[in-house]
């Protein structure tokens, strides 16, 4: 029989030194009902859909995202209602931060990949993570659509998947 035990951790004597929880809010007009919003907890990697009913917040849906998924989800949410260009997603995915210099570096990288005919190989890791992110966004009625040779955009999920 396997022995199990709980790991005991000590409370921090100075909680003010802990990293603050960063939560970003997104209303996403036309994707969500007017009284709903999304709250992205960057510390925990959770996305929650909240509604205010009778003055009280209600949790509608919640999903957990990996760090890689957050690196793609955040620029998509920030770009809404507009599309998010490939180079911005790639910059966030590879660097975790989006700076003008990093976006320009990724733009050159993608341009070179297209010229060499290796665009698919260059974007495959991003597409794989986007696929997982897309599945998790279904809980919110949101989908990620590709815009040919441009980038990706968030849209209302209209088609339902059926199991065969």
PDB file of C-alpha atoms in Angstrom:
ATOM      1  CA  UNK A   1       0.000   0.000   0.000  1.00  0.00           C
ATOM      2  CA  UNK A   2       1.246   3.423  -0.926  1.00  0.00           C
ATOM      3  CA  UNK A   3       1.739   5.917   1.880  1.00  0.00           C
ATOM      4  CA  UNK A   4       0.382   9.412   1.292  1.00  0.00           C
ATOM      5  CA  UNK A   5       1.017  12.564   3.236  1.00  0.00           C
ATOM      6  CA  UNK A   6       0.153  16.200   3.016  1.00  0.00           C
ATOM      7  CA  UNK A   7       2.947  18.634   2.450  1.00  0.00           C
ATOM      8  CA  UNK A   8       2.956  21.276   5.131  1.00  0.00           C
ATOM      9  CA  UNK A   9       3.827  24.793   4.067  1.00  0.00           C
ATOM     10  CA  UNK A  10       4.489  27.743   6.298  1.00  0.00           C
ATOM     11  CA  UNK A  11       2.596  30.958   5.871  1.00  0.00           C
ATOM     12  CA  UNK A  12       4.705  33.809   4.639  1.00  0.00           C
ATOM     13  CA  UNK A  13       5.592  36.189   7.489  1.00  0.00           C
ATOM     14  CA  UNK A  14       5.388  39.118   5.074  1.00  0.00           C
ATOM     15  CA  UNK A  15       2.430  38.627   2.718  1.00  0.00           C
ATOM     16  CA  UNK A  16       3.007  42.064   1.207  1.00  0.00           C
ATOM     17  CA  UNK A  17       6.090  40.663  -0.563  1.00  0.00           C
ATOM     18  CA  UNK A  18       4.027  38.124  -2.507  1.00  0.00           C
ATOM     19  CA  UNK A  19       3.305  38.926  -6.116  1.00  0.00           C
ATOM     20  CA  UNK A  20      -0.114  40.576  -6.402  1.00  0.00           C
ATOM     21  CA  UNK A  21      -2.808  38.734  -8.302  1.00  0.00           C
ATOM     22  CA  UNK A  22      -3.322  40.408 -11.641  1.00  0.00           C
ATOM     23  CA  UNK A  23      -6.845  40.148 -13.006  1.00  0.00           C
ATOM     24  CA  UNK A  24      -7.755  41.666 -16.369  1.00  0.00           C
ATOM     25  CA  UNK A  25     -11.396  42.320 -17.292  1.00  0.00           C
ATOM     26  CA  UNK A  26     -12.899  42.171 -20.794  1.00  0.00           C
ATOM     27  CA  UNK A  27     -16.489  43.131 -21.699  1.00  0.00           C
ATOM     28  CA  UNK A  28     -16.281  41.755 -25.293  1.00  0.00           C
ATOM     29  CA  UNK A  29     -19.299  43.631 -26.616  1.00  0.00           C
ATOM     30  CA  UNK A  30     -21.335  41.549 -29.105  1.00  0.00           C
ATOM     31  CA  UNK A  31     -19.706  38.303 -27.909  1.00  0.00           C
ATOM     32  CA  UNK A  32     -21.180  38.310 -24.423  1.00  0.00           C
ATOM     33  CA  UNK A  33     -24.484  39.619 -23.076  1.00  0.00           C
ATOM     34  CA  UNK A  34     -24.227  43.277 -21.944  1.00  0.00           C
ATOM     35  CA  UNK A  35     -24.225  42.450 -18.221  1.00  0.00           C
ATOM     36  CA  UNK A  36     -21.466  39.810 -18.586  1.00  0.00           C
ATOM     37  CA  UNK A  37     -17.692  40.138 -18.580  1.00  0.00           C
ATOM     38  CA  UNK A  38     -14.640  37.918 -18.631  1.00  0.00           C
ATOM     39  CA  UNK A  39     -12.095  38.050 -15.819  1.00  0.00           C
ATOM     40  CA  UNK A  40      -8.663  36.647 -16.693  1.00  0.00           C
ATOM     41  CA  UNK A  41      -6.596  35.830 -13.620  1.00  0.00           C
ATOM     42  CA  UNK A  42      -3.033  35.880 -14.932  1.00  0.00           C
ATOM     43  CA  UNK A  43      -1.622  34.477 -11.688  1.00  0.00           C
ATOM     44  CA  UNK A  44      -3.857  31.391 -11.587  1.00  0.00           C
ATOM     45  CA  UNK A  45      -4.418  31.072 -15.337  1.00  0.00           C
ATOM     46  CA  UNK A  46      -8.192  31.055 -15.013  1.00  0.00           C
ATOM     47  CA  UNK A  47     -10.770  32.739 -17.213  1.00  0.00           C
ATOM     48  CA  UNK A  48     -14.162  33.315 -15.619  1.00  0.00           C
ATOM     49  CA  UNK A  49     -17.365  34.626 -17.138  1.00  0.00           C
ATOM     50  CA  UNK A  50     -19.189  36.762 -14.599  1.00  0.00           C
ATOM     51  CA  UNK A  51     -22.664  38.293 -14.646  1.00  0.00           C
ATOM     52  CA  UNK A  52     -24.156  40.868 -12.340  1.00  0.00           C
ATOM     53  CA  UNK A  53     -27.711  39.956 -11.373  1.00  0.00           C
ATOM     54  CA  UNK A  54     -29.623  41.889  -8.710  1.00  0.00           C
ATOM     55  CA  UNK A  55     -26.410  43.613  -7.682  1.00  0.00           C
ATOM     56  CA  UNK A  56     -24.531  40.363  -7.012  1.00  0.00           C
ATOM     57  CA  UNK A  57     -21.821  38.744  -9.137  1.00  0.00           C
ATOM     58  CA  UNK A  58     -22.561  35.260 -10.494  1.00  0.00           C
ATOM     59  CA  UNK A  59     -20.067  32.837 -11.992  1.00  0.00           C
ATOM     60  CA  UNK A  60     -21.375  31.614 -15.372  1.00  0.00           C
ATOM     61  CA  UNK A  61     -18.363  29.631 -16.642  1.00  0.00           C
ATOM     62  CA  UNK A  62     -14.716  29.115 -15.761  1.00  0.00           C
ATOM     63  CA  UNK A  63     -11.756  27.428 -17.452  1.00  0.00           C
ATOM     64  CA  UNK A  64      -8.123  26.834 -16.518  1.00  0.00           C
ATOM     65  CA  UNK A  65      -5.459  27.741 -19.100  1.00  0.00           C
ATOM     66  CA  UNK A  66      -1.777  26.826 -19.300  1.00  0.00           C
ATOM     67  CA  UNK A  67       0.907  29.516 -19.553  1.00  0.00           C
ATOM     68  CA  UNK A  68       1.255  28.861 -23.295  1.00  0.00           C
ATOM     69  CA  UNK A  69      -2.498  29.191 -23.774  1.00  0.00           C
ATOM     70  CA  UNK A  70      -2.552  32.445 -21.772  1.00  0.00           C
ATOM     71  CA  UNK A  71       0.235  33.803 -24.012  1.00  0.00           C
ATOM     72  CA  UNK A  72      -2.123  33.410 -26.982  1.00  0.00           C
ATOM     73  CA  UNK A  73      -5.419  34.177 -25.252  1.00  0.00           C
ATOM     74  CA  UNK A  74      -4.369  37.537 -23.805  1.00  0.00           C
ATOM     75  CA  UNK A  75      -3.436  39.221 -27.125  1.00  0.00           C
ATOM     76  CA  UNK A  76      -6.645  37.873 -28.698  1.00  0.00           C
ATOM     77  CA  UNK A  77      -8.739  39.351 -25.878  1.00  0.00           C
ATOM     78  CA  UNK A  78      -6.843  42.648 -26.021  1.00  0.00           C
ATOM     79  CA  UNK A  79      -7.271  42.909 -29.793  1.00  0.00           C
ATOM     80  CA  UNK A  80     -11.030  42.245 -29.765  1.00  0.00           C
ATOM     81  CA  UNK A  81     -13.112  43.304 -31.727  1.00  0.00           C
ATOM     82  CA  UNK A  82     -10.251  43.462 -34.210  1.00  0.00           C
ATOM     83  CA  UNK A  83      -8.049  40.610 -35.362  1.00  0.00           C
ATOM     84  CA  UNK A  84      -4.708  39.757 -33.767  1.00  0.00           C
ATOM     85  CA  UNK A  85      -1.892  39.520 -36.349  1.00  0.00           C
ATOM     86  CA  UNK A  86       0.243  36.380 -36.608  1.00  0.00           C
ATOM     87  CA  UNK A  87       3.390  38.232 -35.587  1.00  0.00           C
ATOM     88  CA  UNK A  88       1.789  39.515 -32.364  1.00  0.00           C
ATOM     89  CA  UNK A  89       0.673  35.998 -31.402  1.00  0.00           C
ATOM     90  CA  UNK A  90       4.092  34.567 -32.244  1.00  0.00           C
ATOM     91  CA  UNK A  91       5.844  37.307 -30.241  1.00  0.00           C
ATOM     92  CA  UNK A  92       3.685  36.626 -27.202  1.00  0.00           C
ATOM     93  CA  UNK A  93       4.042  32.854 -27.610  1.00  0.00           C
ATOM     94  CA  UNK A  94       7.834  32.820 -27.948  1.00  0.00           C
ATOM     95  CA  UNK A  95       8.715  35.691 -25.618  1.00  0.00           C
ATOM     96  CA  UNK A  96       5.775  35.983 -23.224  1.00  0.00           C
ATOM     97  CA  UNK A  97       5.818  39.733 -23.787  1.00  0.00           C
ATOM     98  CA  UNK A  98       4.739  41.853 -26.687  1.00  0.00           C
ATOM     99  CA  UNK A  99       7.130  44.675 -27.506  1.00  0.00           C
ATOM    100  CA  UNK A 100       7.459  46.535 -30.792  1.00  0.00           C
ATOM    101  CA  UNK A 101      10.947  45.109 -31.266  1.00  0.00           C
ATOM    102  CA  UNK A 102       9.745  41.540 -30.643  1.00  0.00           C
ATOM    103  CA  UNK A 103       6.759  41.963 -32.974  1.00  0.00           C
ATOM    104  CA  UNK A 104       9.055  43.297 -35.705  1.00  0.00           C
ATOM    105  CA  UNK A 105      11.471  40.396 -35.176  1.00  0.00           C
ATOM    106  CA  UNK A 106       8.579  37.915 -35.493  1.00  0.00           C
ATOM    107  CA  UNK A 107       7.275  39.728 -38.591  1.00  0.00           C
ATOM    108  CA  UNK A 108      10.684  39.281 -40.260  1.00  0.00           C
ATOM    109  CA  UNK A 109      10.844  35.660 -39.066  1.00  0.00           C
ATOM    110  CA  UNK A 110       7.423  34.884 -40.595  1.00  0.00           C
ATOM    111  CA  UNK A 111       8.251  36.711 -43.812  1.00  0.00           C
ATOM    112  CA  UNK A 112      11.416  34.640 -44.179  1.00  0.00           C
ATOM    113  CA  UNK A 113       9.495  31.439 -43.355  1.00  0.00           C
ATOM    114  CA  UNK A 114       6.946  32.266 -46.047  1.00  0.00           C
ATOM    115  CA  UNK A 115       9.684  32.954 -48.602  1.00  0.00           C
ATOM    116  CA  UNK A 116      11.378  29.641 -47.745  1.00  0.00           C
ATOM    117  CA  UNK A 117       8.104  27.733 -47.830  1.00  0.00           C
ATOM    118  CA  UNK A 118       8.227  26.720 -44.163  1.00  0.00           C
ATOM    119  CA  UNK A 119       5.362  28.873 -42.854  1.00  0.00           C
ATOM    120  CA  UNK A 120       3.399  25.855 -41.601  1.00  0.00           C
ATOM    121  CA  UNK A 121       6.357  24.510 -39.621  1.00  0.00           C
ATOM    122  CA  UNK A 122       6.968  27.946 -38.096  1.00  0.00           C
ATOM    123  CA  UNK A 123       3.359  28.419 -36.991  1.00  0.00           C
ATOM    124  CA  UNK A 124       2.586  24.798 -36.036  1.00  0.00           C
ATOM    125  CA  UNK A 125       3.338  25.224 -32.280  1.00  0.00           C
ATOM    126  CA  UNK A 126       1.113  28.326 -32.173  1.00  0.00           C
ATOM    127  CA  UNK A 127      -1.697  26.526 -34.018  1.00  0.00           C
ATOM    128  CA  UNK A 128      -1.464  23.537 -31.663  1.00  0.00           C
ATOM    129  CA  UNK A 129      -1.850  25.716 -28.586  1.00  0.00           C
ATOM    130  CA  UNK A 130      -4.580  27.776 -30.277  1.00  0.00           C
ATOM    131  CA  UNK A 131      -6.489  24.560 -30.877  1.00  0.00           C
ATOM    132  CA  UNK A 132      -6.493  23.760 -27.145  1.00  0.00           C
ATOM    133  CA  UNK A 133      -7.384  27.358 -26.305  1.00  0.00           C
ATOM    134  CA  UNK A 134     -10.269  27.270 -28.793  1.00  0.00           C
ATOM    135  CA  UNK A 135     -11.724  24.161 -27.132  1.00  0.00           C
ATOM    136  CA  UNK A 136     -11.651  25.836 -23.726  1.00  0.00           C
ATOM    137  CA  UNK A 137     -13.302  29.004 -25.055  1.00  0.00           C
ATOM    138  CA  UNK A 138     -16.299  26.952 -26.215  1.00  0.00           C
ATOM    139  CA  UNK A 139     -17.522  27.034 -22.581  1.00  0.00           C
ATOM    140  CA  UNK A 140     -17.988  30.801 -23.023  1.00  0.00           C
ATOM    141  CA  UNK A 141     -19.673  30.548 -26.426  1.00  0.00           C
ATOM    142  CA  UNK A 142     -16.551  31.993 -28.086  1.00  0.00           C
ATOM    143  CA  UNK A 143     -14.504  30.610 -30.969  1.00  0.00           C
ATOM    144  CA  UNK A 144     -11.189  31.566 -32.558  1.00  0.00           C
ATOM    145  CA  UNK A 145     -11.343  32.039 -36.331  1.00  0.00           C
ATOM    146  CA  UNK A 146      -8.414  32.226 -38.707  1.00  0.00           C
ATOM    147  CA  UNK A 147      -8.253  35.100 -41.162  1.00  0.00           C
ATOM    148  CA  UNK A 148      -6.271  33.927 -44.188  1.00  0.00           C
ATOM    149  CA  UNK A 149      -2.752  35.408 -44.298  1.00  0.00           C
ATOM    150  CA  UNK A 150      -3.639  37.901 -41.559  1.00  0.00           C
ATOM    151  CA  UNK A 151      -4.161  36.478 -38.078  1.00  0.00           C
ATOM    152  CA  UNK A 152      -6.907  35.301 -35.746  1.00  0.00           C
ATOM    153  CA  UNK A 153     -10.055  36.881 -34.347  1.00  0.00           C
ATOM    154  CA  UNK A 154     -12.507  36.040 -31.566  1.00  0.00           C
ATOM    155  CA  UNK A 155     -16.096  35.490 -32.718  1.00  0.00           C
ATOM    156  CA  UNK A 156     -19.307  34.100 -31.316  1.00  0.00           C
ATOM    157  CA  UNK A 157     -19.422  30.331 -31.556  1.00  0.00           C
ATOM    158  CA  UNK A 158     -22.161  29.442 -34.010  1.00  0.00           C
ATOM    159  CA  UNK A 159     -21.556  25.831 -34.929  1.00  0.00           C
ATOM    160  CA  UNK A 160     -22.072  23.017 -32.485  1.00  0.00           C
ATOM    161  CA  UNK A 161     -19.831  19.971 -32.548  1.00  0.00           C
ATOM    162  CA  UNK A 162     -21.624  16.660 -32.752  1.00  0.00           C
ATOM    163  CA  UNK A 163     -20.139  13.339 -31.830  1.00  0.00           C
ATOM    164  CA  UNK A 164     -20.356  10.595 -34.424  1.00  0.00           C
TER     165      UNK A 164
END
